[in-house]
Short mmCIF file of C-alpha atoms in Angstrom, two decimals:
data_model
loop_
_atom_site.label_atom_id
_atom_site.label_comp_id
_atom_site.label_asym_id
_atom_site.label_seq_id
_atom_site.Cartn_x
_atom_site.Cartn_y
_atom_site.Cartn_z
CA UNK A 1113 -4.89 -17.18 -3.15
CA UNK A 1114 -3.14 -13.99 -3.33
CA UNK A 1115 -1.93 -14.36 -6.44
CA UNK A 1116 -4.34 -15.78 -8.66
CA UNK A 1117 -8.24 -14.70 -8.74
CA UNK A 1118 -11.14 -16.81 -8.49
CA UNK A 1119 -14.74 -15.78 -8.04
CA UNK A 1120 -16.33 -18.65 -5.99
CA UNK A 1121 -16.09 -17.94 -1.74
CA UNK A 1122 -15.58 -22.29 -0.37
CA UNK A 1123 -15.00 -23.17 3.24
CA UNK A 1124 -11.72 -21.67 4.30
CA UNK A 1125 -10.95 -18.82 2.13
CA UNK A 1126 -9.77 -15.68 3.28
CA UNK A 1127 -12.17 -13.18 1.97
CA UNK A 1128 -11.81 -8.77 3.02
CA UNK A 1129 -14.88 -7.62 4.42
CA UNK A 1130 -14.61 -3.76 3.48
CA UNK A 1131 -16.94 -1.89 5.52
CA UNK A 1132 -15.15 1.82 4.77
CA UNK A 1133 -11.93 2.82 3.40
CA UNK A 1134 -10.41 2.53 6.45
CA UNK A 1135 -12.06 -0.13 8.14
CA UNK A 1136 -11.28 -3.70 6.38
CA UNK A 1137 -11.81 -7.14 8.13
CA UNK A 1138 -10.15 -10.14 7.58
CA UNK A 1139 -12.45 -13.11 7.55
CA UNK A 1140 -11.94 -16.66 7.41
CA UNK A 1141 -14.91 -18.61 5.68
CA UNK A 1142 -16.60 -21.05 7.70
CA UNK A 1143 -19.57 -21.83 6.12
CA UNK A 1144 -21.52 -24.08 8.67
CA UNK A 1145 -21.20 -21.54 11.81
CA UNK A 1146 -19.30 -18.88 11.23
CA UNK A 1147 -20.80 -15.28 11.67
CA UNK A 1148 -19.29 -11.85 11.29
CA UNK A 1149 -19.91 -9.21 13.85
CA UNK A 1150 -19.56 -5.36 13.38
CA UNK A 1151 -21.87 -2.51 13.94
CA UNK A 1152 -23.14 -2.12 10.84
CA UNK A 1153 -25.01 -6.28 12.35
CA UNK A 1154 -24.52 -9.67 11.59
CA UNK A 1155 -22.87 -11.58 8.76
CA UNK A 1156 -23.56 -15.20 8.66
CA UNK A 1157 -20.56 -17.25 6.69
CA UNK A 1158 -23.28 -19.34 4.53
CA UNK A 1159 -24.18 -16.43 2.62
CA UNK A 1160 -20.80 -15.78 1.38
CA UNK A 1161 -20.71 -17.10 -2.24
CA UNK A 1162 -19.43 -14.50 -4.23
CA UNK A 1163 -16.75 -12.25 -4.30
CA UNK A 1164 -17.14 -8.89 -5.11
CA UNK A 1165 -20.68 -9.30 -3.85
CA UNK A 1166 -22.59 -6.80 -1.26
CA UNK A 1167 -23.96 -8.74 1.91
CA UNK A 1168 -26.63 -7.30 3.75
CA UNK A 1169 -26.98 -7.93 7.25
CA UNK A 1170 -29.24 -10.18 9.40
CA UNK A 1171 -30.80 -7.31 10.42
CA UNK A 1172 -31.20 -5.27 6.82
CA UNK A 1173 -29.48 -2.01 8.44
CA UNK A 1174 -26.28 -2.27 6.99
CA UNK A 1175 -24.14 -4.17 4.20
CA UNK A 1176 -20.93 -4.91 3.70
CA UNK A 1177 -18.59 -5.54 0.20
CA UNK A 1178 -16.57 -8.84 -0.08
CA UNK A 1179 -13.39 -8.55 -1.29
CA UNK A 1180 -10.61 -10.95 -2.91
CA UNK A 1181 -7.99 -10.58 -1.07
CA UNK A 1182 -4.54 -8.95 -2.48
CA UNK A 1183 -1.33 -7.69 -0.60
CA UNK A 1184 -2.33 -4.09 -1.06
CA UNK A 1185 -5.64 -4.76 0.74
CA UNK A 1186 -4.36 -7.41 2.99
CA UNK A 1187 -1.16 -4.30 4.34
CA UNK A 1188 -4.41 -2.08 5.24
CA UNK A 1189 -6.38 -5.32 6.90
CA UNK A 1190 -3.70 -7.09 8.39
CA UNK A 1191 -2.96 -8.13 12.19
CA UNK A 1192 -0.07 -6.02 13.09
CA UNK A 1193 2.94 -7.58 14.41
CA UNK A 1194 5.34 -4.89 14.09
CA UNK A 1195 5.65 -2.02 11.66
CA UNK A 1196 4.80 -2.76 8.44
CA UNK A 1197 5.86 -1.45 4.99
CA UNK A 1198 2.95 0.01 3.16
CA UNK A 1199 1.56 -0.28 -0.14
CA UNK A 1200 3.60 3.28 -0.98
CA UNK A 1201 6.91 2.27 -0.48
CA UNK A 1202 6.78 -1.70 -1.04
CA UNK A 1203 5.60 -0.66 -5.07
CA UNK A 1204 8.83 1.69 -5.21
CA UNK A 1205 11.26 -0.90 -3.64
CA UNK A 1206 9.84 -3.93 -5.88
CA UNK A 1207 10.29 -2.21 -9.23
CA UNK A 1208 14.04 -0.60 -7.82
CA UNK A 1209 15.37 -3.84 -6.93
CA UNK A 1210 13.90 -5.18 -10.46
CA UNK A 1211 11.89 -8.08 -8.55
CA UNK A 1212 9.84 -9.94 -11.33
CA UNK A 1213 8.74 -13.68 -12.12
CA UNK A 1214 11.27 -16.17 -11.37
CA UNK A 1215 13.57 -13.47 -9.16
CA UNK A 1216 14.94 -15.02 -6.13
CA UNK A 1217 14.38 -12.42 -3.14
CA UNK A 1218 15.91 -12.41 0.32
CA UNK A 1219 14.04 -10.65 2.71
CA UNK A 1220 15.58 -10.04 6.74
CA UNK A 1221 13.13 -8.82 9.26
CA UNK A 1222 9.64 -11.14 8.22
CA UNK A 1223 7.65 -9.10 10.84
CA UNK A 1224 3.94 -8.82 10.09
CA UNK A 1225 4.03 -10.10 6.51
CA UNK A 1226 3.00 -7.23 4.66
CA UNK A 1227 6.02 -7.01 1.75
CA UNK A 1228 6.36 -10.60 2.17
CA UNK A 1229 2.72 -10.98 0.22
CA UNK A 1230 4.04 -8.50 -2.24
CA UNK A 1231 6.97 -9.72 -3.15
CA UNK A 1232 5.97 -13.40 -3.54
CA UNK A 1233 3.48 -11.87 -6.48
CA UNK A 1234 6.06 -10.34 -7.59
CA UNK A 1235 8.77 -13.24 -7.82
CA UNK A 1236 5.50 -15.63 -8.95
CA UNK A 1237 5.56 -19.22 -9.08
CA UNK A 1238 8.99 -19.66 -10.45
CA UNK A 1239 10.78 -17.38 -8.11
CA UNK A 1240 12.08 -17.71 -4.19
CA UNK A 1241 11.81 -15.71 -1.34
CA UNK A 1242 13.75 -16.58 1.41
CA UNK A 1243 12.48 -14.42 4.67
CA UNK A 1244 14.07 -14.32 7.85
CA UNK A 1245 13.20 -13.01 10.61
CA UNK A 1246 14.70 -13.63 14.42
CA UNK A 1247 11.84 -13.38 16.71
CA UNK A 1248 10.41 -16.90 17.19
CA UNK A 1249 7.12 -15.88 17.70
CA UNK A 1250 6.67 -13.88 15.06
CA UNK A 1251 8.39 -16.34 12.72
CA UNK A 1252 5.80 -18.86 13.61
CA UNK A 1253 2.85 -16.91 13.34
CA UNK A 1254 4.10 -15.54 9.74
CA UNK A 1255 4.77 -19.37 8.82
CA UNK A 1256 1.48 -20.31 9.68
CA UNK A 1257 -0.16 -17.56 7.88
CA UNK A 1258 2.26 -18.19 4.49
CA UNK A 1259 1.18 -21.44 5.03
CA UNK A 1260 -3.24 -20.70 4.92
CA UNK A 1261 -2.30 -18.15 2.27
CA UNK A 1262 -0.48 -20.52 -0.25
CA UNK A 1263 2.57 -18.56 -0.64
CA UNK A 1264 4.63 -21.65 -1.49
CA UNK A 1265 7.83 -19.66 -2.91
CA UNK A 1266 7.96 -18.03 0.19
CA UNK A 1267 10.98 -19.72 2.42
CA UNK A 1268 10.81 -18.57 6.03
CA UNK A 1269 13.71 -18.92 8.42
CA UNK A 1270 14.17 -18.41 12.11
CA UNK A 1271 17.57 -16.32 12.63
CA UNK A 1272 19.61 -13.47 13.72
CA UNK A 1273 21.11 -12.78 9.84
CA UNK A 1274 23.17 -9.71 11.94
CA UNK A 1275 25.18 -12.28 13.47
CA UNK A 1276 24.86 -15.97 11.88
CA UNK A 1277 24.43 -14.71 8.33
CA UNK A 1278 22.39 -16.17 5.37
CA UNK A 1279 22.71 -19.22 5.18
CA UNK A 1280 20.72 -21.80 4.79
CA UNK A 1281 22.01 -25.70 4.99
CA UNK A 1282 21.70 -28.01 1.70
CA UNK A 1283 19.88 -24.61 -0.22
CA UNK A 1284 22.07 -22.50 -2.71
CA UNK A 1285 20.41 -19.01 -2.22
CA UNK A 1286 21.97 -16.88 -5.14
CA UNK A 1287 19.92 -14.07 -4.52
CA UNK A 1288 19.82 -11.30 -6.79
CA UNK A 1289 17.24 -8.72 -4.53
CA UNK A 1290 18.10 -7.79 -1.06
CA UNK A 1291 15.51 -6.05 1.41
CA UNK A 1292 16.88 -5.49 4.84
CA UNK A 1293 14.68 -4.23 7.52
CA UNK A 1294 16.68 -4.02 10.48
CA UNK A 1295 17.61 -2.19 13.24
CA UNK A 1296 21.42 -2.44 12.52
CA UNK A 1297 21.58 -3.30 8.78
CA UNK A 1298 25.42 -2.65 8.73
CA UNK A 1299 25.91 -5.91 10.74
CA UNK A 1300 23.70 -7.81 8.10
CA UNK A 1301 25.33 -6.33 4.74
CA UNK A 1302 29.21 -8.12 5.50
CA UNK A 1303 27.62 -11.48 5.15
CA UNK A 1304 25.46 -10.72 2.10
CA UNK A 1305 28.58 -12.02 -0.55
CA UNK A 1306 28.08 -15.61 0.58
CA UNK A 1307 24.11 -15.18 -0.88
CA UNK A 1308 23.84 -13.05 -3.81
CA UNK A 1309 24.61 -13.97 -7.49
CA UNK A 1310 27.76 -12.78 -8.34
CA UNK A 1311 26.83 -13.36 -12.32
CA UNK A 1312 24.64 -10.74 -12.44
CA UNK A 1313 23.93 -7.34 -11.12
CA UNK A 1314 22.51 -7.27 -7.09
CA UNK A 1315 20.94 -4.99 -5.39
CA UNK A 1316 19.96 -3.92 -2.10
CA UNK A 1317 17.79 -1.87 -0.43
CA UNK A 1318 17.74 -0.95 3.29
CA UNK A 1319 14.83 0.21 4.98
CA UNK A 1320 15.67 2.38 7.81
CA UNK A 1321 13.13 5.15 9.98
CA UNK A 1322 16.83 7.06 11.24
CA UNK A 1323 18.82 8.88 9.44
CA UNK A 1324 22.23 7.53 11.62
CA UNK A 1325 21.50 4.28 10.70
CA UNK A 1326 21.54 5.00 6.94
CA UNK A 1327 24.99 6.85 7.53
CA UNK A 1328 26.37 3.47 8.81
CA UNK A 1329 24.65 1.20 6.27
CA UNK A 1330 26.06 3.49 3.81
CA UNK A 1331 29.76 2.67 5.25
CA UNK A 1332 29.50 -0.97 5.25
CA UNK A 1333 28.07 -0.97 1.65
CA UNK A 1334 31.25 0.89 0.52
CA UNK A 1335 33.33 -0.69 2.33
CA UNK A 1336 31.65 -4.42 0.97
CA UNK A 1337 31.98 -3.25 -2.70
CA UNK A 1338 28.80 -2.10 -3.48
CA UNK A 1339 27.76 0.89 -5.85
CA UNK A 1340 25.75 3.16 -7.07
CA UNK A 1341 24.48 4.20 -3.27
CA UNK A 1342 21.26 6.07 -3.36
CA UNK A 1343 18.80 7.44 -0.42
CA UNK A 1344 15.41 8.00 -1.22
CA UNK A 1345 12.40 9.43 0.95
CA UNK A 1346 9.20 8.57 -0.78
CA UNK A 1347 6.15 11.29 0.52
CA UNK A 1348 2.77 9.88 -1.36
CA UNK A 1349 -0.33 12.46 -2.12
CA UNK A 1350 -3.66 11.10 -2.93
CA UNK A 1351 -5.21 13.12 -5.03
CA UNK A 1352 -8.89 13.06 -5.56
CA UNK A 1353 -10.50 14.20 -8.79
CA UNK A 1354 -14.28 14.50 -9.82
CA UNK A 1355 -16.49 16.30 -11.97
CA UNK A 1356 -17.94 19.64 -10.31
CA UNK A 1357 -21.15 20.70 -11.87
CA UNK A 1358 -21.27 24.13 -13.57
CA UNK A 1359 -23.10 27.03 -12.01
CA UNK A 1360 -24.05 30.38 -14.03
CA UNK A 1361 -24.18 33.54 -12.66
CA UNK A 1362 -28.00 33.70 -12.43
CA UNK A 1363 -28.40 30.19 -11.14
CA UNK A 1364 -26.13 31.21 -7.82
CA UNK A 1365 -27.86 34.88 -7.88
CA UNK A 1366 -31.89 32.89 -7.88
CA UNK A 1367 -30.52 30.68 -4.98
CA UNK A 1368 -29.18 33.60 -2.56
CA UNK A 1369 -32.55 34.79 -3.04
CA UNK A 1370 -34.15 31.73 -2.34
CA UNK A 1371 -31.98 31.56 0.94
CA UNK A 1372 -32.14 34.82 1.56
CA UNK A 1373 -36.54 34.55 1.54
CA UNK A 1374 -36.79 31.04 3.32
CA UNK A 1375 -33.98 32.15 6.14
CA UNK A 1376 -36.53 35.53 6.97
CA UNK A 1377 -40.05 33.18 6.24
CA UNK A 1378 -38.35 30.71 9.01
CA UNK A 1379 -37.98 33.91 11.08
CA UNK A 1380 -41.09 35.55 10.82
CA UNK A 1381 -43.02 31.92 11.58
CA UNK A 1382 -40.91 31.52 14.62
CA UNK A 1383 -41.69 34.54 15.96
CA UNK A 1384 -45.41 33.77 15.23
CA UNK A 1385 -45.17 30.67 16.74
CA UNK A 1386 -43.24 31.98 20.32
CA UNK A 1387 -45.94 34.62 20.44
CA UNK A 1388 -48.51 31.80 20.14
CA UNK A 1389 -46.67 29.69 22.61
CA UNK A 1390 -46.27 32.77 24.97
CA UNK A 1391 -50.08 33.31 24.59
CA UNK A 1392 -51.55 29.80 25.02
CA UNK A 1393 -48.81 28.24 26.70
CA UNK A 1394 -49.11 25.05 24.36
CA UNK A 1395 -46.35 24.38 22.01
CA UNK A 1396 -46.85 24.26 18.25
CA UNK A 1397 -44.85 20.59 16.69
CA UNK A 1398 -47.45 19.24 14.86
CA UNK A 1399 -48.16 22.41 12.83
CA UNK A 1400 -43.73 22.92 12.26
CA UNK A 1401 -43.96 19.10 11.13
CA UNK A 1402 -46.61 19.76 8.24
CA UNK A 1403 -44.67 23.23 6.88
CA UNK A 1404 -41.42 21.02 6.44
CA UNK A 1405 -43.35 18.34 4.94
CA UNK A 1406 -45.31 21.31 2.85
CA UNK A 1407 -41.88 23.10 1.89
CA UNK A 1408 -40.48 19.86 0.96
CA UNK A 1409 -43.28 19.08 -1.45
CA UNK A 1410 -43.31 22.42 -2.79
CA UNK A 1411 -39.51 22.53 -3.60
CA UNK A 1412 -38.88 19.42 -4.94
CA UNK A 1413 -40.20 20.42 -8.73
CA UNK A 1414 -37.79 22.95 -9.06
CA UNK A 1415 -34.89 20.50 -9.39
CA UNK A 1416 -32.66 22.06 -6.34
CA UNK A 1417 -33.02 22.86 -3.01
CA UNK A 1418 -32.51 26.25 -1.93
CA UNK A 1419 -31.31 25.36 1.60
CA UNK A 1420 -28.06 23.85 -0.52
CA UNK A 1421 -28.68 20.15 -0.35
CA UNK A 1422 -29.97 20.05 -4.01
CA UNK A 1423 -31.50 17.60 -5.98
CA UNK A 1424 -29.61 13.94 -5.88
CA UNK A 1425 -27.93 14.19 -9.56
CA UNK A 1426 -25.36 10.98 -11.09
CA UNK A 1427 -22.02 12.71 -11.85
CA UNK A 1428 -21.38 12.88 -15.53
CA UNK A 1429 -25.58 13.52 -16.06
CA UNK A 1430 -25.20 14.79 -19.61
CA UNK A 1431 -28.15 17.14 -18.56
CA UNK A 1432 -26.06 19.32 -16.86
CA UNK A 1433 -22.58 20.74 -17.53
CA UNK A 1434 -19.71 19.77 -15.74
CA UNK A 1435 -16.05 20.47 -15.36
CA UNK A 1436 -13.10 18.39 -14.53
CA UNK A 1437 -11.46 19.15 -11.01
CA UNK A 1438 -8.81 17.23 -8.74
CA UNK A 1439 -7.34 18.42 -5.06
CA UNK A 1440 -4.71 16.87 -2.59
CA UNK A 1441 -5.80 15.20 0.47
CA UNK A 1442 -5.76 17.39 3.54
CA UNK A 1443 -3.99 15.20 5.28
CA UNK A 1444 -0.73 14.35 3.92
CA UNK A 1445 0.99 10.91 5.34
CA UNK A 1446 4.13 11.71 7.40
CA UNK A 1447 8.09 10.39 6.97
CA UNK A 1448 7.68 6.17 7.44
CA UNK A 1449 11.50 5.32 6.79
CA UNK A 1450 14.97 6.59 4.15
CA UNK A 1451 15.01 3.84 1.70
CA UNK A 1452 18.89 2.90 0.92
CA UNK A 1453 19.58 1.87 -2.52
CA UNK A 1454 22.86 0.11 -3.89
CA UNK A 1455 24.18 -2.34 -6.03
CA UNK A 1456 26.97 -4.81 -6.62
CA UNK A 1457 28.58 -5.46 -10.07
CA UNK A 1458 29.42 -9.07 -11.23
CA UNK A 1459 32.79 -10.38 -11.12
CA UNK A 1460 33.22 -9.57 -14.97
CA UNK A 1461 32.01 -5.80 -14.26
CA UNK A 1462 34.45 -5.49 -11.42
CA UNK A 1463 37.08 -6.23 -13.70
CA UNK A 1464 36.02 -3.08 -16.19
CA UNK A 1465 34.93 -0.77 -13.52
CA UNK A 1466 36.25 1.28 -10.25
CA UNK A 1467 34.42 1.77 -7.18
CA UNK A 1468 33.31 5.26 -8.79
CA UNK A 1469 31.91 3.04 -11.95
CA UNK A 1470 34.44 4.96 -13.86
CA UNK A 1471 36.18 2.42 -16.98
CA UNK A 1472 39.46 1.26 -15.59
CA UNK A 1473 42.62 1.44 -17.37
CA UNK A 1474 43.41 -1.29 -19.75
CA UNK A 1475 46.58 -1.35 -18.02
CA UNK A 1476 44.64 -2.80 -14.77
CA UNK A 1477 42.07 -4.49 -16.60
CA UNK A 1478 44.97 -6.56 -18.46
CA UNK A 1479 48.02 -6.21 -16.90
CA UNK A 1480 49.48 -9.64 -18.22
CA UNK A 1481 48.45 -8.33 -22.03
CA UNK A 1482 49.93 -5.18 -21.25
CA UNK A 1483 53.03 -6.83 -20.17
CA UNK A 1484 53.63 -8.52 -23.36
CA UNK A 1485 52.49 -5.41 -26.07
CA UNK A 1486 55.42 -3.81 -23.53
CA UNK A 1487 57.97 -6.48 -24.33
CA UNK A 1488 56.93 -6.79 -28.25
CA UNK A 1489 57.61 -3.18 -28.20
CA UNK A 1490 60.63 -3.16 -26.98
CA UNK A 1491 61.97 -6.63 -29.12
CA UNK A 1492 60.72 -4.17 -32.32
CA UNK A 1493 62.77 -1.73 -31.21
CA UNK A 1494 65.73 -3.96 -30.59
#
């Protein structure tokens, strides 16, 4: 479901129900009785057919977009079990640790699901993710929902990896991507040799919201063998860009005017109108409700309204001129967690590198061959 795209909505999908940007509803299809509630009204099941379709609502006062489902929208629609990883840091961390079809993955600390689903697109049909998480609870409810949501490459496992390791009886792991998510990742890093594919390069990436615990993760990866330690922070802007419409001079100099005229015509009929009211002691609505109507009428062939709502005009209307322009979002997402990168050479690379990935001497890399060009040398010399 998540990972390949159909158009048809059957009985039992799992379709988004994107009402705004940030209000997005899981729903799961049921076409004989099911009905989805929100304030915008009613959404009855059986007229789900298509995705990417716009449903109105029972009532006709509102509509709502149904959406295929994919991990980034299912991390901003999801039931939330713990803390999740978001769409901004899960993208980084998949193409660091080099995650692609047929990649075996282990993953410690299942929790709500969200890198889970994006992961298992990643790795695709041919790859493995083996996710663990020690909370029984929470490991069943993530089972069941792997389960609805066909991630069959996803293996989930109920243990404390800090303590019992990674194991897994009659299943050769040979991971070569590692995403911890723990509260004490040092404890989990020691029994990461017996898992991970000592044929290729491995890496690791630990996914921390303290800065202490990074300090210690970052001991226990030295101290395992691994390389290449890096810490990143990732801090995401949105930026939103449009096309403004230009203005001349004269354009913005006729519409002061035009405010400036209607703001001291609205004065002088109020004051008309209070003196009326003041005089007669019966208020004037009717007559306000006909000069609005009158005003609007009036207006509207100019092409803009004065008052600075203006005429409703497509972006991009090749009537008009129009300039590109882009800003940053006001508000700008706060720190979510350190990200703690490493690696761990292959047997063969151990051999030709230090700890400081620095070429050892061919003296260490060889000592036997050394040995003997030493004794050739010295028969020669003999």
């Amino acid at each position: 479901m998540f990972s390949a795209y159909k158009d048809t909505i059957e009985d039992g999908d799992l379709v988004l129900g994107w009402m705004t940007r940030t209000a997005i509803k899981p729903i799961v299809v049921e076409k004989k009785e099911g009905l989805f509630n929100t304030r915008y009204g009613a959404f009855p099941h059986r007229n789900m057919d298509k995705y990417g379709a716009q449903l109105g609502s029972m009532s006709k006062q509102g509509f709502i977009h149904l959406i295929h489902p994919t991990p980034e929208l299912w991390t901003l629609s999801l039931p939330h079990r713990t803390q999740i990883v978001y769409t901004t840091d899960s993208s980084y961390i998949v193409q660091r640790l080099k995650i692609r079809p047929g990649s075996t993955v282990i993953e410690s600390g299942t929790g709500s699901g969200s890198f889970t689903h994006a992961i298992s697109r990643s790795a695709g049909p041919t790859g493995k993710v083996y996710s663990y998480e020690f909370h029984e609870e929470r490991y069943t409810l993530a089972k069941q929902e792997f389960e609805r949501h066909q991630l069959h490459n996803v293996v989930p496992t109920h243990r404390d990896v800090c303590t019992d390791g990674f194991d897994i009886e009659n299943t050769e792991v040979n991971a070569t991507a590692v995403f911890l998510d723990l509260p004490a990742p040092w404890t989990a890093i020691p029994h990461l040799e017996r898992v991970i594919d000592r044929s290729v390069v491995s890496r690791v990436c630990c996914f921390s919201p303290c800065f202490e615990q990074v300090v210690k993760a970052v001991q226990a990866l030295q101290e395992a063998g691994w390389v290449d330690i890096e810490m990143v922070e990732v801090a995401a802007k949105r930026w939103e860009s449009r096309l403004e419409m230009k203005r001349s001079l004269d354009e913005a100099i006729t519409r002061l005017r035009d405010v400036k005229s209607r703001r001291e015509t609205g004065l002088a009929k109020r004051n008309a109108r209070i003196k009326v009211e003041a005089e007669t002691g019966v208020e004037e609505e009717e007559s306000d409700e006909r000069d609005a109507k009158r005003t609007k009428i009036e207006s509207g062939h100019r092409g803009y309204n004065p008052w600075g709502k203006g005429q409703k005009i497509k972006e991009g209307d090749e009537s008009f001129e129009w300039t590109e322009v882009s800003k940053c979002e006001q508000e700008i997402k706060s720190h979510t967690s350190y990200l703690l990168f490493a690696s761990r050479l292959p047997k063969l690379g151990e051999e030709v590198f230090d700890k400081d990935m620095c070429v050892r001497p061919y003296s260490e890399r060889c000592p036997e061959a050394s040995t003997e060009s030493t004794e050739d040398a010295t028969k020669t010399e003999a």
